[in-house]
XYZ file of C-alpha atoms in Angstrom:
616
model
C -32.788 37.869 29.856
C -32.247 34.719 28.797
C -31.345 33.375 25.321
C -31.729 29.838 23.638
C -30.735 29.035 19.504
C -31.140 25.241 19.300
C -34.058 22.715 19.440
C -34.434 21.057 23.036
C -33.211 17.898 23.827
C -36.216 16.789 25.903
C -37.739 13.695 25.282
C -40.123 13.361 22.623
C -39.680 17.200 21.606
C -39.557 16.033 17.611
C -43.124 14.563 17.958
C -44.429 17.391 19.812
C -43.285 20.181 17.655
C -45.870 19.541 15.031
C -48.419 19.976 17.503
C -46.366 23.484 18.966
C -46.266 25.155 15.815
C -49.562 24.885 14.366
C -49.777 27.029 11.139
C -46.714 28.852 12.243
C -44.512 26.437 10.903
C -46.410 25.847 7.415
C -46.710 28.143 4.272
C -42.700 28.500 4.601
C -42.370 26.808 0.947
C -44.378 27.169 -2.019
C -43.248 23.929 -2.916
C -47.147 21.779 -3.507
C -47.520 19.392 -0.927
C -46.657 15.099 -2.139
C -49.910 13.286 -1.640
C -48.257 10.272 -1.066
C -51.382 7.855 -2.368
C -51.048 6.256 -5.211
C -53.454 6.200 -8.109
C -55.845 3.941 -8.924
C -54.744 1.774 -11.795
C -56.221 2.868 -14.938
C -55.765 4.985 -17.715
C -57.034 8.159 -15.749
C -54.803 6.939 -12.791
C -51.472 6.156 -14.569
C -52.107 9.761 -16.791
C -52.371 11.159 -13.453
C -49.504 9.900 -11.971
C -47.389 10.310 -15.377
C -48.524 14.320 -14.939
C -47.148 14.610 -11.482
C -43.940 12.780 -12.139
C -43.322 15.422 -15.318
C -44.077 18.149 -13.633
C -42.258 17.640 -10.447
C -38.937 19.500 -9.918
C -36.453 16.854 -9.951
C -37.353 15.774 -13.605
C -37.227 19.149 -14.504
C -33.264 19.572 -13.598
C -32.926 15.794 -15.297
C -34.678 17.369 -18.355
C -32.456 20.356 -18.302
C -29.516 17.872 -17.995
C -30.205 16.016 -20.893
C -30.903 19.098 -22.672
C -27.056 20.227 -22.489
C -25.721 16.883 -22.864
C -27.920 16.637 -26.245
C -26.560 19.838 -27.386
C -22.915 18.646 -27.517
C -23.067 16.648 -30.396
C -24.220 19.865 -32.190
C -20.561 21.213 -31.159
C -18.707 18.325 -31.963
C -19.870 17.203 -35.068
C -20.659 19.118 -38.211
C -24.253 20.635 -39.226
C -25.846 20.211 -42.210
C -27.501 24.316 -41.244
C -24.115 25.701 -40.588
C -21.237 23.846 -43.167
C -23.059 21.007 -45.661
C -19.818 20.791 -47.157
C -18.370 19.851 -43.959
C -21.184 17.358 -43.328
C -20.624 15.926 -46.827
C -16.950 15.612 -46.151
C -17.760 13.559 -42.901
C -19.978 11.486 -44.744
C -17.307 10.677 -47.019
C -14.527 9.971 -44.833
C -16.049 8.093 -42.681
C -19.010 6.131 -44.485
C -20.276 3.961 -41.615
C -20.283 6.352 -38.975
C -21.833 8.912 -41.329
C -24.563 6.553 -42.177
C -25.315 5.628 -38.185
C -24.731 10.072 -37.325
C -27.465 10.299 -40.256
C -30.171 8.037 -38.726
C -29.694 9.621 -35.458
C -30.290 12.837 -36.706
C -26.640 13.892 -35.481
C -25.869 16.283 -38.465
C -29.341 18.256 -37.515
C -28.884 17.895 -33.708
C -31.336 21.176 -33.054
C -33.996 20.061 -35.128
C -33.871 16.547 -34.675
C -36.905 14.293 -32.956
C -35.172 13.413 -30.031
C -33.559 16.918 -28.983
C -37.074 18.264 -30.141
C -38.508 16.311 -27.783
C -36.360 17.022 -24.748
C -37.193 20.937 -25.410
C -40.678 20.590 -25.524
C -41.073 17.846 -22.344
C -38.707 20.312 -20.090
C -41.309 23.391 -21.226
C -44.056 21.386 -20.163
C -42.489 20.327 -16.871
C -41.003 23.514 -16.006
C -44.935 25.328 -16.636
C -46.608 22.690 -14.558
C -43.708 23.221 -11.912
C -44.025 27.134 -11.967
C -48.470 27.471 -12.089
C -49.320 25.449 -9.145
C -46.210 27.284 -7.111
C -47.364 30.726 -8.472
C -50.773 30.479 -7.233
C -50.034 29.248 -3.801
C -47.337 31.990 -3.408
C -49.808 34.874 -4.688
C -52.219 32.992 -1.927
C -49.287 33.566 0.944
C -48.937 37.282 -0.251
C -52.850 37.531 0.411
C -52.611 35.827 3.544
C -51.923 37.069 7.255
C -48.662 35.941 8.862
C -50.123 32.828 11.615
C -50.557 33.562 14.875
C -48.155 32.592 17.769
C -47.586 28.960 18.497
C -48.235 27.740 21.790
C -44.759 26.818 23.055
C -42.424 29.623 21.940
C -39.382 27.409 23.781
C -39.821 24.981 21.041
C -38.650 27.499 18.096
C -34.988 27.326 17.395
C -34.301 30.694 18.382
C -36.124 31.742 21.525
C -35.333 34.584 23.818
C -37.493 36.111 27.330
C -36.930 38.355 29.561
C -39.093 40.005 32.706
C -40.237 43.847 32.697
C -42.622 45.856 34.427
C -43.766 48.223 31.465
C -47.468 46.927 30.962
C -47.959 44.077 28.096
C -50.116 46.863 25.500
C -46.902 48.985 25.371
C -44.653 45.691 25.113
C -46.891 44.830 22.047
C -47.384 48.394 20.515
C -43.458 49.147 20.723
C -43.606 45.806 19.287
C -45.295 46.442 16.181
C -43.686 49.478 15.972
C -40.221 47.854 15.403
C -41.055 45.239 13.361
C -43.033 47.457 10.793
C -40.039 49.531 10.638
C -38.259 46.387 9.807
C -40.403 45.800 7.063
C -41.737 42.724 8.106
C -45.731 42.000 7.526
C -47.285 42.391 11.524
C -50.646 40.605 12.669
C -51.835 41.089 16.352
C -53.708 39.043 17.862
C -54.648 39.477 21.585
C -51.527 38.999 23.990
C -48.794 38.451 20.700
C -47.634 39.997 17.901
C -47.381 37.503 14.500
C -44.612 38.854 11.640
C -43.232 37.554 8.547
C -40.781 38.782 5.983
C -38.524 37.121 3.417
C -41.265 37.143 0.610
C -38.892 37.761 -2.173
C -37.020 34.516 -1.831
C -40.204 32.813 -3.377
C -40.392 35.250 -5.629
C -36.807 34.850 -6.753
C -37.511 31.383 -7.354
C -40.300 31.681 -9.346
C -38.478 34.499 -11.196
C -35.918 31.908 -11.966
C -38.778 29.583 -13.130
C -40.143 31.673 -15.246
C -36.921 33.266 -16.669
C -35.823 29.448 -17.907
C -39.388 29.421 -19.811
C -38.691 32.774 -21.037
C -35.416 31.255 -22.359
C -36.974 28.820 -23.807
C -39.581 30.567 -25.758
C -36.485 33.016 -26.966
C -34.422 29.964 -28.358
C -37.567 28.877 -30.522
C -38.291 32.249 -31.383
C -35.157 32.388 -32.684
C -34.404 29.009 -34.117
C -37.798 29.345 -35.946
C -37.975 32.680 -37.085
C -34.161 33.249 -37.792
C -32.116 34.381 -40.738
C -28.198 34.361 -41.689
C -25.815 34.614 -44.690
C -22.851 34.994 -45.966
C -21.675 37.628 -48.841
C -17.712 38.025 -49.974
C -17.474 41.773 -50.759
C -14.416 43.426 -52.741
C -13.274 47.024 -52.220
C -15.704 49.064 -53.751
C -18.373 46.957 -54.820
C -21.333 46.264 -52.335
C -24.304 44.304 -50.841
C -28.109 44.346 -50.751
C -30.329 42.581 -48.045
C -32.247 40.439 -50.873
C -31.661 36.942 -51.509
C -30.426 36.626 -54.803
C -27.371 38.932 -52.882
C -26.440 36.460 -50.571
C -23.635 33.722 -51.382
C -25.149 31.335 -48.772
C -28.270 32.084 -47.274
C -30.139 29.470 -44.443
C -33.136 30.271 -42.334
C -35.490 29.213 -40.296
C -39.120 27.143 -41.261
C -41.274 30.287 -40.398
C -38.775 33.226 -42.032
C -40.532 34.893 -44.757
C -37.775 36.153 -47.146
C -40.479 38.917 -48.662
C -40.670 40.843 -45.308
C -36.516 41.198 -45.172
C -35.514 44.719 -44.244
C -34.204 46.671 -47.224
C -30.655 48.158 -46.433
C -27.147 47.852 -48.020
C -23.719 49.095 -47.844
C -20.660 49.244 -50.154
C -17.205 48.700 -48.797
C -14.890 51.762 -49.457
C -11.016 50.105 -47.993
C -10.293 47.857 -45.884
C -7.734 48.111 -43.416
C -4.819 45.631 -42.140
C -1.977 45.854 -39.622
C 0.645 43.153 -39.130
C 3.293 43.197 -36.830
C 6.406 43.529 -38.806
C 9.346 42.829 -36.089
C 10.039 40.572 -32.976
C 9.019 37.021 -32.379
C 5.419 37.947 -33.117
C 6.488 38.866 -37.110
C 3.251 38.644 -39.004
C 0.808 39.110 -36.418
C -2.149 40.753 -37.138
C -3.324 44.164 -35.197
C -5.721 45.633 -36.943
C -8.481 44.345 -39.406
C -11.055 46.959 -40.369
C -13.632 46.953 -42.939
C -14.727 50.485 -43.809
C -18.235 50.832 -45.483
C -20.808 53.435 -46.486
C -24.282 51.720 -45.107
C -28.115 52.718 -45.536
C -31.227 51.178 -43.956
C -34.614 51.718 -45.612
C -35.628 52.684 -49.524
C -34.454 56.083 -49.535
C -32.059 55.932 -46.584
C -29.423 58.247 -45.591
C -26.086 56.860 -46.079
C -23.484 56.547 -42.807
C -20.102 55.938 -42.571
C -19.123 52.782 -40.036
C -16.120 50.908 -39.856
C -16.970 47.189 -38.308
C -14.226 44.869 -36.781
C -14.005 41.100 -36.029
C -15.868 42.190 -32.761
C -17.804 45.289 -33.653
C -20.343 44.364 -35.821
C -22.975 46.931 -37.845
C -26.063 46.690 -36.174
C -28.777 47.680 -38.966
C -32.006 47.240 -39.242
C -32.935 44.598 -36.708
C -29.724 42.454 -38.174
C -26.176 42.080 -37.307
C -23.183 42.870 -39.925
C -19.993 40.393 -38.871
C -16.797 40.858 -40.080
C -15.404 37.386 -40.476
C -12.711 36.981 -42.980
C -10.611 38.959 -45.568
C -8.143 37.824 -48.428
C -7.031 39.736 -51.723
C -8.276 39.809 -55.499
C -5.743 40.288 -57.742
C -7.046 42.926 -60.957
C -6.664 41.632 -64.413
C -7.656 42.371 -67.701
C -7.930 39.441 -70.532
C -7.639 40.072 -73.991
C -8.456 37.090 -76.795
C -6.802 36.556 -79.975
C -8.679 39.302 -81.885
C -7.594 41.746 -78.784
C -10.351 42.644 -77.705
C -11.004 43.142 -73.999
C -13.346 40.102 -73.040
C -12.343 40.473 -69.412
C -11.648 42.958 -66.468
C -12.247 43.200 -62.660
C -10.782 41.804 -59.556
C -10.769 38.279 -58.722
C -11.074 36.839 -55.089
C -8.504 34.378 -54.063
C -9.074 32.034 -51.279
C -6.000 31.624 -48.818
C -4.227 28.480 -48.593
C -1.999 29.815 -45.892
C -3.765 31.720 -43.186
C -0.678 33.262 -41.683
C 0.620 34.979 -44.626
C -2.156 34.786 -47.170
C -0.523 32.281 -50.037
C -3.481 32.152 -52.103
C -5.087 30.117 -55.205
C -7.850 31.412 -57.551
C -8.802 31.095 -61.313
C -10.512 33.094 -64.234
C -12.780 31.740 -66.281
C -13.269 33.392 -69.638
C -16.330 32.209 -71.172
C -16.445 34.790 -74.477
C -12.784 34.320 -75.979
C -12.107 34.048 -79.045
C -9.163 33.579 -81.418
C -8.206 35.735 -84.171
C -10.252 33.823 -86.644
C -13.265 34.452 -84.525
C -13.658 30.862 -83.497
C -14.800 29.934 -79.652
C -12.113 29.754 -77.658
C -12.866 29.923 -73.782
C -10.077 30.932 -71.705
C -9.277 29.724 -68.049
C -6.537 31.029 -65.759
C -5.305 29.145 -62.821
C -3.038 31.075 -60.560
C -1.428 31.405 -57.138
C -1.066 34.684 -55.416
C 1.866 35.975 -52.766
C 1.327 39.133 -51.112
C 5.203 39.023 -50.391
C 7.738 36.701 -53.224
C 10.689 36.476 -51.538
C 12.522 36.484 -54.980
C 13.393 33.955 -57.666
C 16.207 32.019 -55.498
C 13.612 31.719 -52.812
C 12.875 27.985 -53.752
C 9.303 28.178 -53.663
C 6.365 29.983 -54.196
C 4.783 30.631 -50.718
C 4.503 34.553 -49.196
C 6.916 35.637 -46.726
C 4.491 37.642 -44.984
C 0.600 39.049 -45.040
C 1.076 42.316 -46.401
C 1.480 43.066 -50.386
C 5.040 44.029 -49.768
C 6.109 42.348 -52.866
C 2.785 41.063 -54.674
C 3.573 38.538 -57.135
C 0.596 36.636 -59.584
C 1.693 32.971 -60.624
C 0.105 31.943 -64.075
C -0.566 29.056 -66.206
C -3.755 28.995 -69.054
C -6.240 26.578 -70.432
C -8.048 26.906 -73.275
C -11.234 24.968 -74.817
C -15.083 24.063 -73.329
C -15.575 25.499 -69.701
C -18.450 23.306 -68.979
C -20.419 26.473 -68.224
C -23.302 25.383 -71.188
C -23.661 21.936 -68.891
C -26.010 23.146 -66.800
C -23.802 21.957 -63.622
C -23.138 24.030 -60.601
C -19.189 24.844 -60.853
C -17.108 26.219 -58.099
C -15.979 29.420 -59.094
C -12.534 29.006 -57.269
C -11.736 26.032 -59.175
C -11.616 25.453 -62.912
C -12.495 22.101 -64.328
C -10.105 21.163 -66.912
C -12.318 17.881 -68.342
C -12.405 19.795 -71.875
C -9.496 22.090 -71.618
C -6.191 21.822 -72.788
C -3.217 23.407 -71.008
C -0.912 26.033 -73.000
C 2.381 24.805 -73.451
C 5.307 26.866 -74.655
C 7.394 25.564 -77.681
C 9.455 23.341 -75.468
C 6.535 21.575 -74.622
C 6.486 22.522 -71.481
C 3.303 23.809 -69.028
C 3.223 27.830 -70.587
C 3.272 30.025 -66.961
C 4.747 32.985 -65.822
C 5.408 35.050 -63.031
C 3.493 38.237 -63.172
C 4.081 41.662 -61.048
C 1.322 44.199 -60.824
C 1.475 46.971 -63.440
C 1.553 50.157 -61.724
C 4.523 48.765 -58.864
C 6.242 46.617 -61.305
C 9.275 49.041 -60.961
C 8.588 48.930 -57.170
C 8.786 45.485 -56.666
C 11.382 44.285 -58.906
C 13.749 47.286 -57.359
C 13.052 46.103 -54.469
C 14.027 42.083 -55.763
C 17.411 43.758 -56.736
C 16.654 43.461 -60.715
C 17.078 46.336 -63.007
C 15.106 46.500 -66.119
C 13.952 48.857 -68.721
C 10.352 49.987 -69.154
C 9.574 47.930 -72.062
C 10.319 44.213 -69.252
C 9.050 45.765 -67.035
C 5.837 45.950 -68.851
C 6.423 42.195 -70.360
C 6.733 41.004 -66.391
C 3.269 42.417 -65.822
C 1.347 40.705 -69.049
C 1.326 36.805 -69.693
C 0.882 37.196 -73.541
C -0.182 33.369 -74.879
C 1.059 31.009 -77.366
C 0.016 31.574 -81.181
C -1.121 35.462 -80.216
C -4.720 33.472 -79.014
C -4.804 36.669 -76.071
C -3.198 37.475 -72.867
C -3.536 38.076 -68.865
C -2.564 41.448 -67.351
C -2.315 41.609 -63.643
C -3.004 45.404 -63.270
C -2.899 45.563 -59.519
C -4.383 44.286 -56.109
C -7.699 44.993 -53.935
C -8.940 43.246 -50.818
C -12.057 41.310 -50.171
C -13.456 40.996 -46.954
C -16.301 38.339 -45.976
C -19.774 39.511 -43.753
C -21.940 37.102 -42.110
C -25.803 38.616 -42.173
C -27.692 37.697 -39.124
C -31.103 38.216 -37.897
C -32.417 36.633 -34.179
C -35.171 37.740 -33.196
C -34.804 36.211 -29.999
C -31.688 37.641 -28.863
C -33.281 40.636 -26.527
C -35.801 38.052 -24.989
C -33.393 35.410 -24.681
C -30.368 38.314 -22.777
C -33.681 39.627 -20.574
C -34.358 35.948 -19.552
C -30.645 35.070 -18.281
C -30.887 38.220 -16.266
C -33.984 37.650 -14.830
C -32.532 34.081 -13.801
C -29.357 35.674 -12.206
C -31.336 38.052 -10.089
C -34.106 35.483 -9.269
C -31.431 32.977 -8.140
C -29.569 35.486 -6.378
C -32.988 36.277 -4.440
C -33.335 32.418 -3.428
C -29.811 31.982 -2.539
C -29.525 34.950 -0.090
C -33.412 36.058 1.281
C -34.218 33.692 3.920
C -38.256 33.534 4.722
C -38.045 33.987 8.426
C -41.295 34.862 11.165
C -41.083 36.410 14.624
C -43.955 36.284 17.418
C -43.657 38.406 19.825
C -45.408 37.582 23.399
C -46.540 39.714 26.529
C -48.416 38.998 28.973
C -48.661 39.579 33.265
C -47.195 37.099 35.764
C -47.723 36.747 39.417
C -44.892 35.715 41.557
C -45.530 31.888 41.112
C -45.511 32.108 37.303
C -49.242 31.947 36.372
C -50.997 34.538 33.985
C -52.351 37.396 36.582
C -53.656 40.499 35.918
C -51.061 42.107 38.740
C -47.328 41.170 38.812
C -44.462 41.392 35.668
C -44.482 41.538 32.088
C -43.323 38.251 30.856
C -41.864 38.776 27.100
C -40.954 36.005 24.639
C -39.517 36.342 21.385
C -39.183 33.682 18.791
C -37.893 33.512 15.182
C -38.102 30.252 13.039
C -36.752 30.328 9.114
C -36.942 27.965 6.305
C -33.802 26.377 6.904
C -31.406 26.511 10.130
C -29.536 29.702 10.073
C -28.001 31.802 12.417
C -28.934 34.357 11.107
C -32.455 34.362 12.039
C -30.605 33.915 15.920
C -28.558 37.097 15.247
C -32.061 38.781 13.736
C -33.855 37.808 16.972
C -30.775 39.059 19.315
C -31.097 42.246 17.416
C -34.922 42.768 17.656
C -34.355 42.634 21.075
C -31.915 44.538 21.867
C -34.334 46.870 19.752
C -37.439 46.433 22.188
C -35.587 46.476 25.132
C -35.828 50.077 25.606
C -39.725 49.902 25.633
C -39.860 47.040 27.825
C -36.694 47.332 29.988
C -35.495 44.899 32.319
C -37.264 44.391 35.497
C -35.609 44.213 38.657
C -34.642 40.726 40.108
C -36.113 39.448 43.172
C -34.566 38.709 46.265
C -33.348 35.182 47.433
C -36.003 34.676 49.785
C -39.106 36.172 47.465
C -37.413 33.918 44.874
C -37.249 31.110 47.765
C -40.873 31.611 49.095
C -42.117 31.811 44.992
C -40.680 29.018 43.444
C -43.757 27.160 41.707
C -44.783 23.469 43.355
C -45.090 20.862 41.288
C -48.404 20.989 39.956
C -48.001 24.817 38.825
C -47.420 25.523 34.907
C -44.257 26.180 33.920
C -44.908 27.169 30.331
C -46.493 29.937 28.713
C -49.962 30.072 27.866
C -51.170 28.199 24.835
C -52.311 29.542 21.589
C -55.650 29.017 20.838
C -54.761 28.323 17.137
C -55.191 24.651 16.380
C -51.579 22.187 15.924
C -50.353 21.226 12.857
C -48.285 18.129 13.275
C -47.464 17.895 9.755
C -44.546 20.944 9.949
C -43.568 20.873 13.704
C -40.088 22.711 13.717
C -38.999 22.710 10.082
C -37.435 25.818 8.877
């Protein structure tokens, strides 16, 4: 038996390998075949060739290129959908930039013209790639592996040996083996035609078509997407309608009277901070426990969500993102009369350990004459004092340890009647006027919460009777015109509200992709012929004589593994078709073939195809 893996070096063998093949070495690729005329010129011609240029394969990877490279701006730079304030902060800083980042649509990257236009051109070119493909490919499937070439020497893997079983049990054994090898068998008089390898097409169209799907997910979801965010304190709650939300975005096509009715109310929240060791202050655990329902006359659940395990409700997503305290207090004007009481949320100035700022506004004060007098508190917030010789007023660390509420008081015209948008964490002091104590100092005082006042201050090393320690937990104000009680401390937590509608489609797409790219990387589309037919002694087809079996495998690209495939079919057959006995010298003497006899096996009646030859 003898064995050969490479091309021949003969003369001229590249030019004649077109002509060897035939059809055998076409239909490997589903890629369309380049006509390589050009069109005519002319509208119809230059449309034409504009069509073939999008839809070709290499524009299609450019596209996707300069689909991720226009998507890093979006990272980079801020949105106007995500953080306007951010985007108004650019604009300020940097006023010439800003103006240029504004005519390029850089603050609105996603739904710009330009990016907008890359999406849409690489959807086009990726459907005109993947259609013409698709139908040649479901063509192949329908089709019949080609018959045997005429020179099976000229295949890069090539193997024959002699035998003396006939050439109808060569071929059936032959068939046998390479059905049980899965491979797709057409006889055809003295050979046997296979094929197999099919899903490596398919993985690439998979992969094709999984981008589109993609595609169609991030639209789906950029068009018909929702989010929001809502600051909840302990014990109060939220309600999927709009007037709920504290900032609300969506996409063009969201309808905001088909959102999902369902709520929850948050019951504690939890936080852990390492409290030792060089990672002092480190947070371990932050948990937000609710009580949640979906639908009108839903059944309430209990669910705790994390920074990473969000509530998943009613086809949207519940994220944890921040959390903060709200000191309680209870105002009183100069009439004493409770005009004020709840917790207020303070926003942290230090993230580490939560130094934070807030104010309360008191729009219905009024003194003990009855005359308007709106009331508004600026204060600072420490969830840990480290004590009056401290030197400043920052927290020592991010649990309430040693809570302490920092005031100072304005009174006059809010601005609330303007008809302005205020911040509620701030407190415009345009028409105010600042307490002062009869010094003439700025009126503030350091405030402890009510029910640890004895607590805390034991714990600062003070000792005082019940009647301070009462005074250290009200601010009363000048002239008896009301006072501030800080009666103790809650936490806030803050919930993004998310619904993407394209978030299944868009994880069943990448999947798809990894699987179909798996299947093109590591299939290989590979055929094997199989040939038998009788020999005389000088090498010419004879009814009488051997069984002279080739074996040939070509694949799409030069492998060795279609060699090792080939070596192992045989190896396979060889049992059926076992090795026939070599001649003597002289017989092998006395039948060497003149000259003029053929030395190659007979030709394939199956027309050439010059345009393959070779080519795996």
């Amino acid at each position: 038996m003898s064995t050969k893996t490479d091309t021949t070096d003969e003369p001229g063998a590249t030019a004649d390998q077109g002509g060897d093949l035939g059809t055998a070495g076409s239909q490997l690729s589903t890629a369309p075949k380049e006509d390589v005329s050009f069109p005519s010129l002319g509208p119809i011609g230059w449309v034409r060739w504009f069509w073939r240029q999008l839809t070709s394969m290499r524009v299609a990877l450019l596209l996707l290129f300069l689909l991720s490279i226009g998507a890093i701006p979006g990272s980079l730079i801020p949105q106007t959908s995500i953080d306007p304030v951010k985007v108004d902060a650019f604009k300020a800083k940097h006023e010439t930039l800003g103006e240029v980042y504004d005519k390029l649509g850089m603050f609105h990257v996603y739904s710009s013209v330009w990016f907008s236009a890359i999406y849409l051109l690489l959807f086009i070119s990726l459907i005109g790639c993947i259609v013409p493909r698709a139908w040649q490919f479901i063509g192949q499937l329908r089709g019949r592996p080609p018959v045997a070439p005429r020179r099976l020497t000229r295949l890069p893997a090539y193997t024959t040996w002699r035998t003396e079983a006939a050439p109808e049990e060569v071929l059936a054994a032959a068939e046998r083996l390479l059905k049980k090898r899965r491979f797709r068998v057409r006889r055809e008089d003295t050979s046997v035609a296979s094929e197999k390898g099919y899903l490596r097409e398919a993985g690439n169209l998979l992969f094709h078509v999984a981008l589109i799907v993609m595609l169609v997910a991030f639209a789906v979801g950029g068009l018909w997407k929702s989010e929001g965010g809502k600051l909840v304190t302990e014990g109060d709650g939220f309600s999927n309608s709009l007037t709920q939300y504290d900032d609300f975005s969506s996409g063009p096509f969201f309808d905001t009277d088909t959102m999902e009715p369902f709520g929850f109310t948050m019951d504690s929240f939890d936080a852990t901070y390492e409290r030792t060791g060089p990672q002092k202050g480190t947070p371990r655990t932050f948990r937000a426990n609710i009580t949640y329902f979906s639908g009108a006359d839903g059944t309430e659940h209990k669910k705790s969500i994390e920074v990473n395990t969000p509530l998943d409700i009613a086809g949207n997503k519940v994220y944890l993102l921040s959390h903060g305290y709200a000191p309680v207090v209870t105002v009183k004007d100069g009439r004493g009369k409770v005009v004020y009481h709840g917790a207020v949320p303070f926003l942290p100035q230090d993230p580490k350990n939560f130094t934070s700022s807030g104010v309360v506004k008191v729009p219905g004060a009024q003194t003990k004459d009855g005359a308007r007098n709106q009331l508004g508190f600026q204060a600072l917030f420490v969830p840990t004092f480290g004590g009056k010789n401290s030197g400043s007023m920052f927290s020592q660390f991010p649990a309430p340890d040693f809570p302490v509420l920092s005031v100072n008081a304005w009174h006059g015209d809010l601005g609330l009647d303007s008809g302005l948008p205020q911040n509620v964490y701030q407190l415009d002091t345009k028409r105010l006027k600042q307490y002062k104590d009869a010094g003439g100092d700025i009126f503030k005082k350091m405030l402890l919460p009510k029910d640890r006042a004895a607590q805390m201050l034991g714990h600062a090393g003070a000792e005082l009777t019940p009647q301070e320690i009462a005074a250290e937990s009200t601010m009363n104000l000048p002239g008896g015109q009301g006072s501030i009680t800080f009666e103790g401390i809650k936490t806030w937590a803050s919930f993004k509200i998310t619904h993407q509608p394209g978030n299944g489609l868009a994880l069943t797409g990448a999947v798809c992709a990894l699987l179909g790219l798996a299947g093109s990387l590591f299939i290989q589309r590979r055929r094997v012929w199989i040939r038998a037919e009788r020999s005389d002694e000088n090498g010419a087809t004879s009814a009488n004589g051997v069984t002279v079996v080739e074996m040939a495998g070509l694949g799409r690209s030069e492998s060795a593994r279609v060699a090792e495939e080939l070596a192992a079919l045989a190896a396979e057959l060889t049992p059926s078709a076992p090795l026939a006995a070599a001649p003597s010298p002289d017989t092998a003497e006395d039948s060497a073939p003149s000259a003029e006899d053929p030395t190659e096996p007979t030709d394939s009646a199956d027309p050439a195809d010059p345009s393959e030859g070779a080519r795996a």
